[in-house]
Amino acid sequence: MNAALRGFIEGREIWEVPLVASVVAGALLGALGVYVVLRRTVFVSAALTQLSTLGLVATLIAEERLHIETEHASEQLAVAMIVSALGALVLGAFRPRRLPAEATVGTTWVVASALVVLGASQLVHAAHDLGGLVFGNAVAVPASDLVVIAVVAAVATAVHQLFAKEIAFVSFDPETAEALGMRVWRWDAALFLTIGLAIPPSARALGALPVFAFLTLPATGALLLRVGFRPAFALAAAIGMAAAGGGYVLSWLWELPTGATMVALAAALVVP
């Protein structure tokens, strides 16, 4: 253990950026997860992750068809974020009266998953780029991805600070909000948009599994402690930070898969 710890400290230049990116993503997803859990829209994250993956697949196919051999990670991430954001806007604004919201989310996930599989089957040389978004690589996160995660976190924080009352009101009493003249679909779209923007860069850094876990486990743990609605956001963010940062360090010291270690630690922190 001492040798592993010494090696970890000496490798600061390697893990400094990825660790910070993991912590910021864990805090962002943990806080947003409070709405995901309370609104019972857990699988929205899965649907948006598949949509962002679909955007990446489309970009990779276009690059191969145009014979672009150099990697364009920033363009790939940008397209993934655009597709995820558009999907989030549609899922947030579209409320079919005859169907439950879960039906729309489930349909989106199934269709996007099928298109991802079909698109991936057409890839020849870029399968490793697809794996980068789906499985993540928290050990080697570039500084540019950290900047994107930090910017998204700042924007999401500003939106939820400025419009906290409106988003909370339409989330938990949409009928009354609509009766009072509030455009429920607009605030739902704003909430889903922040989630949709957070998922692609976080998934690229951590992987799809940790993203899904951080959108559910930290918020679940915070809500189980019954600390109140507003404090739950800070507590969920803290749990996400601890799980992401602690999981990263433990995976390095014990030579374990990074994403799975983060999820396991998050689950351990949630257990009452």
Tab-separated table of C-alpha atoms in Angstrom:
chain	number	residue	atom	x	y	z
A	1	MET	CA	0.000	0.000	0.000
A	2	ASN	CA	2.823	2.402	0.853
A	3	ALA	CA	4.465	1.773	-2.499
A	4	ALA	CA	1.149	2.270	-4.302
A	5	LEU	CA	0.488	5.489	-2.391
A	6	ARG	CA	3.980	6.744	-3.157
A	7	GLY	CA	3.464	5.940	-6.826
A	8	PHE	CA	0.151	7.760	-6.775
A	9	ILE	CA	1.686	10.888	-5.286
A	10	GLU	CA	4.568	10.806	-7.738
A	11	GLY	CA	2.177	10.495	-10.663
A	12	ARG	CA	0.405	13.757	-9.899
A	13	GLU	CA	0.846	15.097	-13.413
A	14	ILE	CA	-1.046	12.087	-14.735
A	15	TRP	CA	-4.046	12.077	-12.401
A	16	GLU	CA	-4.462	15.749	-11.499
A	17	VAL	CA	-6.809	16.731	-14.353
A	18	PRO	CA	-8.775	13.446	-14.443
A	19	LEU	CA	-9.331	13.564	-10.684
A	20	VAL	CA	-10.643	17.124	-10.776
A	21	ALA	CA	-12.876	16.260	-13.741
A	22	SER	CA	-14.261	13.261	-11.863
A	23	VAL	CA	-14.991	15.321	-8.749
A	24	VAL	CA	-16.706	18.127	-10.684
A	25	ALA	CA	-18.777	15.638	-12.694
A	26	GLY	CA	-19.718	13.763	-9.522
A	27	ALA	CA	-20.915	16.966	-7.851
A	28	LEU	CA	-22.851	18.115	-10.923
A	29	LEU	CA	-24.595	14.798	-11.516
A	30	GLY	CA	-25.275	14.296	-7.814
A	31	ALA	CA	-27.082	17.617	-7.519
A	32	LEU	CA	-29.091	17.150	-10.728
A	33	GLY	CA	-29.983	13.667	-9.551
A	34	VAL	CA	-32.228	15.078	-6.816
A	35	TYR	CA	-34.740	16.091	-9.477
A	36	VAL	CA	-34.222	12.844	-11.384
A	37	VAL	CA	-35.048	10.749	-8.313
A	38	LEU	CA	-37.895	12.872	-6.960
A	39	ARG	CA	-39.575	13.118	-10.372
A	40	ARG	CA	-39.148	9.365	-10.882
A	41	THR	CA	-37.438	9.910	-14.216
A	42	VAL	CA	-34.393	7.786	-13.501
A	43	PHE	CA	-34.282	6.314	-16.988
A	44	VAL	CA	-34.153	9.756	-18.574
A	45	SER	CA	-30.397	9.636	-17.989
A	46	ALA	CA	-30.178	6.314	-19.813
A	47	ALA	CA	-32.187	7.677	-22.744
A	48	LEU	CA	-30.093	10.854	-22.992
A	49	THR	CA	-26.874	8.842	-22.756
A	50	GLN	CA	-28.004	6.740	-25.697
A	51	LEU	CA	-28.926	9.872	-27.639
A	52	SER	CA	-25.493	11.373	-27.042
A	53	THR	CA	-23.920	8.083	-28.138
A	54	LEU	CA	-26.074	8.210	-31.267
A	55	GLY	CA	-24.703	11.667	-32.008
A	56	LEU	CA	-21.166	10.352	-31.638
A	57	VAL	CA	-21.871	7.387	-33.920
A	58	ALA	CA	-23.301	9.711	-36.569
A	59	THR	CA	-20.182	11.887	-36.368
A	60	LEU	CA	-17.853	8.889	-36.652
A	61	ILE	CA	-19.742	7.542	-39.651
A	62	ALA	CA	-19.551	10.947	-41.343
A	63	GLU	CA	-15.807	11.154	-40.676
A	64	GLU	CA	-15.237	7.707	-42.154
A	65	ARG	CA	-17.365	8.419	-45.207
A	66	LEU	CA	-15.470	11.664	-45.781
A	67	HIS	CA	-12.158	9.847	-45.219
A	68	ILE	CA	-11.145	12.083	-42.326
A	69	GLU	CA	-8.442	10.032	-40.629
A	70	THR	CA	-7.480	12.377	-37.782
A	71	GLU	CA	-9.463	12.282	-34.563
A	72	HIS	CA	-11.760	15.220	-33.858
A	73	ALA	CA	-12.652	14.645	-30.217
A	74	SER	CA	-13.992	18.150	-29.668
A	75	GLU	CA	-16.327	17.948	-32.677
A	76	GLN	CA	-17.495	14.489	-31.611
A	77	LEU	CA	-18.294	15.727	-28.119
A	78	ALA	CA	-20.020	18.838	-29.486
A	79	VAL	CA	-22.342	16.763	-31.689
A	80	ALA	CA	-23.064	14.382	-28.806
A	81	MET	CA	-23.993	17.339	-26.594
A	82	ILE	CA	-26.213	18.878	-29.286
A	83	VAL	CA	-28.122	15.638	-29.863
A	84	SER	CA	-28.464	15.045	-26.119
A	85	ALA	CA	-29.643	18.627	-25.557
A	86	LEU	CA	-32.222	18.405	-28.348
A	87	GLY	CA	-33.462	15.117	-26.942
A	88	ALA	CA	-33.677	16.649	-23.484
A	89	LEU	CA	-35.713	19.573	-24.811
A	90	VAL	CA	-38.153	17.222	-26.529
A	91	LEU	CA	-38.487	14.932	-23.499
A	92	GLY	CA	-38.972	17.923	-21.211
A	93	ALA	CA	-41.456	19.795	-23.371
A	94	PHE	CA	-43.443	16.869	-24.746
A	95	ARG	CA	-46.086	15.636	-22.310
A	96	PRO	CA	-48.505	13.251	-24.043
A	97	ARG	CA	-51.827	13.275	-22.213
A	98	ARG	CA	-52.780	9.728	-23.115
A	99	LEU	CA	-49.442	8.142	-22.246
A	100	PRO	CA	-47.283	8.215	-19.107
A	101	ALA	CA	-43.965	10.045	-19.344
A	102	GLU	CA	-42.144	6.721	-18.934
A	103	ALA	CA	-43.527	5.575	-22.289
A	104	THR	CA	-41.879	8.486	-24.090
A	105	VAL	CA	-38.596	7.964	-22.283
A	106	GLY	CA	-38.653	4.220	-22.891
A	107	THR	CA	-39.411	4.668	-26.576
A	108	THR	CA	-36.555	7.157	-26.899
A	109	TRP	CA	-34.135	4.777	-25.213
A	110	VAL	CA	-35.152	1.771	-27.313
A	111	VAL	CA	-35.037	3.610	-30.643
A	112	ALA	CA	-31.742	5.351	-29.845
A	113	SER	CA	-30.196	2.063	-28.681
A	114	ALA	CA	-31.248	0.310	-31.883
A	115	LEU	CA	-29.839	3.129	-34.032
A	116	VAL	CA	-26.571	3.057	-32.063
A	117	VAL	CA	-26.195	-0.670	-32.699
A	118	LEU	CA	-27.003	-0.248	-36.402
A	119	GLY	CA	-24.639	2.694	-36.732
A	120	ALA	CA	-21.810	1.012	-34.816
A	121	SER	CA	-22.040	-1.974	-37.144
A	122	GLN	CA	-21.107	0.361	-40.009
A	123	LEU	CA	-17.955	1.648	-38.329
A	124	VAL	CA	-14.674	0.286	-39.620
A	125	HIS	CA	-11.799	2.115	-37.971
A	126	ALA	CA	-13.421	4.293	-35.297
A	127	ALA	CA	-14.808	1.755	-32.843
A	128	HIS	CA	-12.319	2.879	-30.181
A	129	ASP	CA	-13.749	6.431	-30.314
A	130	LEU	CA	-17.202	5.026	-29.631
A	131	GLY	CA	-15.840	3.094	-26.657
A	132	GLY	CA	-14.380	6.315	-25.285
A	133	LEU	CA	-17.827	7.825	-24.799
A	134	VAL	CA	-19.660	4.658	-23.813
A	135	PHE	CA	-17.130	3.328	-21.323
A	136	GLY	CA	-15.206	6.497	-20.463
A	137	ASN	CA	-11.587	6.795	-19.494
A	138	ALA	CA	-11.314	8.598	-16.183
A	139	VAL	CA	-7.618	7.730	-15.982
A	140	ALA	CA	-6.804	9.958	-18.965
A	141	VAL	CA	-9.175	12.923	-19.222
A	142	PRO	CA	-7.811	15.794	-21.341
A	143	ALA	CA	-7.889	19.323	-19.973
A	144	SER	CA	-10.355	20.341	-22.695
A	145	ASP	CA	-12.934	17.880	-21.345
A	146	LEU	CA	-12.433	19.266	-17.847
A	147	VAL	CA	-13.131	22.764	-19.165
A	148	VAL	CA	-16.357	21.586	-20.811
A	149	ILE	CA	-17.518	19.840	-17.626
A	150	ALA	CA	-16.698	22.926	-15.543
A	151	VAL	CA	-18.564	25.257	-17.929
A	152	VAL	CA	-21.624	22.992	-17.980
A	153	ALA	CA	-21.519	22.790	-14.180
A	154	ALA	CA	-21.382	26.587	-13.921
A	155	VAL	CA	-24.280	27.041	-16.350
A	156	ALA	CA	-26.407	24.392	-14.623
A	157	THR	CA	-25.702	25.929	-11.220
A	158	ALA	CA	-26.673	29.390	-12.453
A	159	VAL	CA	-29.916	28.132	-14.018
A	160	HIS	CA	-30.954	26.252	-10.901
A	161	GLN	CA	-30.024	29.135	-8.611
A	162	LEU	CA	-31.917	31.730	-10.637
A	163	PHE	CA	-35.015	29.642	-11.334
A	164	ALA	CA	-35.087	27.257	-8.387
A	165	LYS	CA	-38.666	28.115	-7.356
A	166	GLU	CA	-40.099	27.813	-10.853
A	167	ILE	CA	-38.398	24.497	-11.638
A	168	ALA	CA	-39.385	23.012	-8.281
A	169	PHE	CA	-42.981	24.205	-8.579
A	170	VAL	CA	-43.623	22.765	-12.045
A	171	SER	CA	-41.761	19.577	-11.142
A	172	PHE	CA	-43.940	18.607	-8.199
A	173	ASP	CA	-47.274	20.354	-8.854
A	174	PRO	CA	-47.570	20.858	-12.615
A	175	GLU	CA	-51.375	21.052	-12.583
A	176	THR	CA	-51.430	24.001	-10.166
A	177	ALA	CA	-48.555	25.658	-11.973
A	178	GLU	CA	-50.391	25.391	-15.276
A	179	ALA	CA	-53.577	26.745	-13.699
A	180	LEU	CA	-51.603	29.773	-12.514
A	181	GLY	CA	-50.488	30.477	-16.069
A	182	MET	CA	-46.971	29.051	-15.880
A	183	ARG	CA	-45.671	27.362	-19.009
A	184	VAL	CA	-44.827	24.023	-17.478
A	185	TRP	CA	-43.253	22.643	-20.640
A	186	ARG	CA	-40.751	25.508	-20.731
A	187	TRP	CA	-39.444	24.878	-17.215
A	188	ASP	CA	-39.421	21.124	-17.722
A	189	ALA	CA	-37.387	21.687	-20.864
A	190	ALA	CA	-34.939	23.897	-18.926
A	191	LEU	CA	-34.458	21.195	-16.282
A	192	PHE	CA	-33.989	18.420	-18.822
A	193	LEU	CA	-31.649	20.627	-20.843
A	194	THR	CA	-29.239	21.005	-17.924
A	195	ILE	CA	-29.282	17.228	-17.487
A	196	GLY	CA	-28.855	16.659	-21.215
A	197	LEU	CA	-25.839	18.972	-21.365
A	198	ALA	CA	-24.227	17.371	-18.307
A	199	ILE	CA	-24.392	13.775	-19.519
A	200	PRO	CA	-22.169	13.716	-22.680
A	201	PRO	CA	-18.987	15.286	-21.224
A	202	SER	CA	-19.442	13.358	-17.987
A	203	ALA	CA	-19.956	10.103	-19.871
A	204	ARG	CA	-16.899	10.803	-22.010
A	205	ALA	CA	-14.817	11.255	-18.852
A	206	LEU	CA	-16.337	8.657	-16.527
A	207	GLY	CA	-18.398	6.295	-18.678
A	208	ALA	CA	-22.111	5.618	-19.007
A	209	LEU	CA	-22.355	3.423	-15.903
A	210	PRO	CA	-20.934	6.010	-13.451
A	211	VAL	CA	-23.102	8.736	-15.008
A	212	PHE	CA	-26.248	6.675	-14.460
A	213	ALA	CA	-25.097	5.848	-10.928
A	214	PHE	CA	-24.264	9.440	-9.983
A	215	LEU	CA	-27.657	10.619	-11.225
A	216	THR	CA	-29.363	8.228	-8.815
A	217	LEU	CA	-27.241	7.033	-5.879
A	218	PRO	CA	-26.047	10.333	-4.300
A	219	ALA	CA	-29.526	11.857	-4.507
A	220	THR	CA	-31.051	8.702	-3.053
A	221	GLY	CA	-28.648	8.823	-0.118
A	222	ALA	CA	-29.304	12.513	0.509
A	223	LEU	CA	-33.077	12.088	0.395
A	224	LEU	CA	-32.969	9.072	2.701
A	225	LEU	CA	-31.360	11.275	5.359
A	226	ARG	CA	-34.393	13.615	5.204
A	227	VAL	CA	-32.320	16.771	5.368
A	228	GLY	CA	-34.897	18.816	3.475
A	229	PHE	CA	-35.337	19.724	-0.154
A	230	ARG	CA	-32.726	22.456	-0.628
A	231	PRO	CA	-30.015	20.887	1.593
A	232	ALA	CA	-30.478	17.636	-0.357
A	233	PHE	CA	-28.822	19.221	-3.400
A	234	ALA	CA	-25.674	20.158	-1.481
A	235	LEU	CA	-25.537	16.796	0.274
A	236	ALA	CA	-26.050	14.865	-2.977
A	237	ALA	CA	-23.298	16.913	-4.608
A	238	ALA	CA	-20.979	16.174	-1.666
A	239	ILE	CA	-21.709	12.439	-1.894
A	240	GLY	CA	-21.056	12.544	-5.634
A	241	MET	CA	-17.748	14.327	-5.080
A	242	ALA	CA	-16.657	11.853	-2.400
A	243	ALA	CA	-17.626	8.825	-4.491
A	244	ALA	CA	-15.985	10.123	-7.664
A	245	GLY	CA	-12.803	11.372	-6.010
A	246	GLY	CA	-12.502	8.497	-3.562
A	247	GLY	CA	-13.299	5.925	-6.233
A	248	TYR	CA	-10.637	7.356	-8.506
A	249	VAL	CA	-7.958	7.201	-5.810
A	250	LEU	CA	-8.928	3.703	-4.670
A	251	SER	CA	-8.949	2.396	-8.234
A	252	TRP	CA	-5.414	3.709	-8.670
A	253	LEU	CA	-4.131	2.277	-5.392
A	254	TRP	CA	-5.837	-1.114	-5.759
A	255	GLU	CA	-5.534	-1.350	-9.562
A	256	LEU	CA	-9.295	-1.662	-10.109
A	257	PRO	CA	-11.546	-0.439	-12.939
A	258	THR	CA	-12.117	3.254	-12.231
A	259	GLY	CA	-15.775	3.611	-13.161
A	260	ALA	CA	-16.883	0.475	-11.335
A	261	THR	CA	-14.943	1.508	-8.226
A	262	MET	CA	-16.687	4.889	-8.212
A	263	VAL	CA	-20.099	3.229	-8.472
A	264	ALA	CA	-19.301	0.735	-5.703
A	265	LEU	CA	-18.129	3.542	-3.390
A	266	ALA	CA	-21.235	5.601	-4.189
A	267	ALA	CA	-23.413	2.626	-3.281
A	268	ALA	CA	-21.485	2.123	-0.034
A	269	LEU	CA	-21.975	5.776	0.919
A	270	VAL	CA	-25.714	5.516	0.309
A	271	VAL	CA	-26.300	2.440	2.472
A	272	PRO	CA	-28.084	3.638	5.661
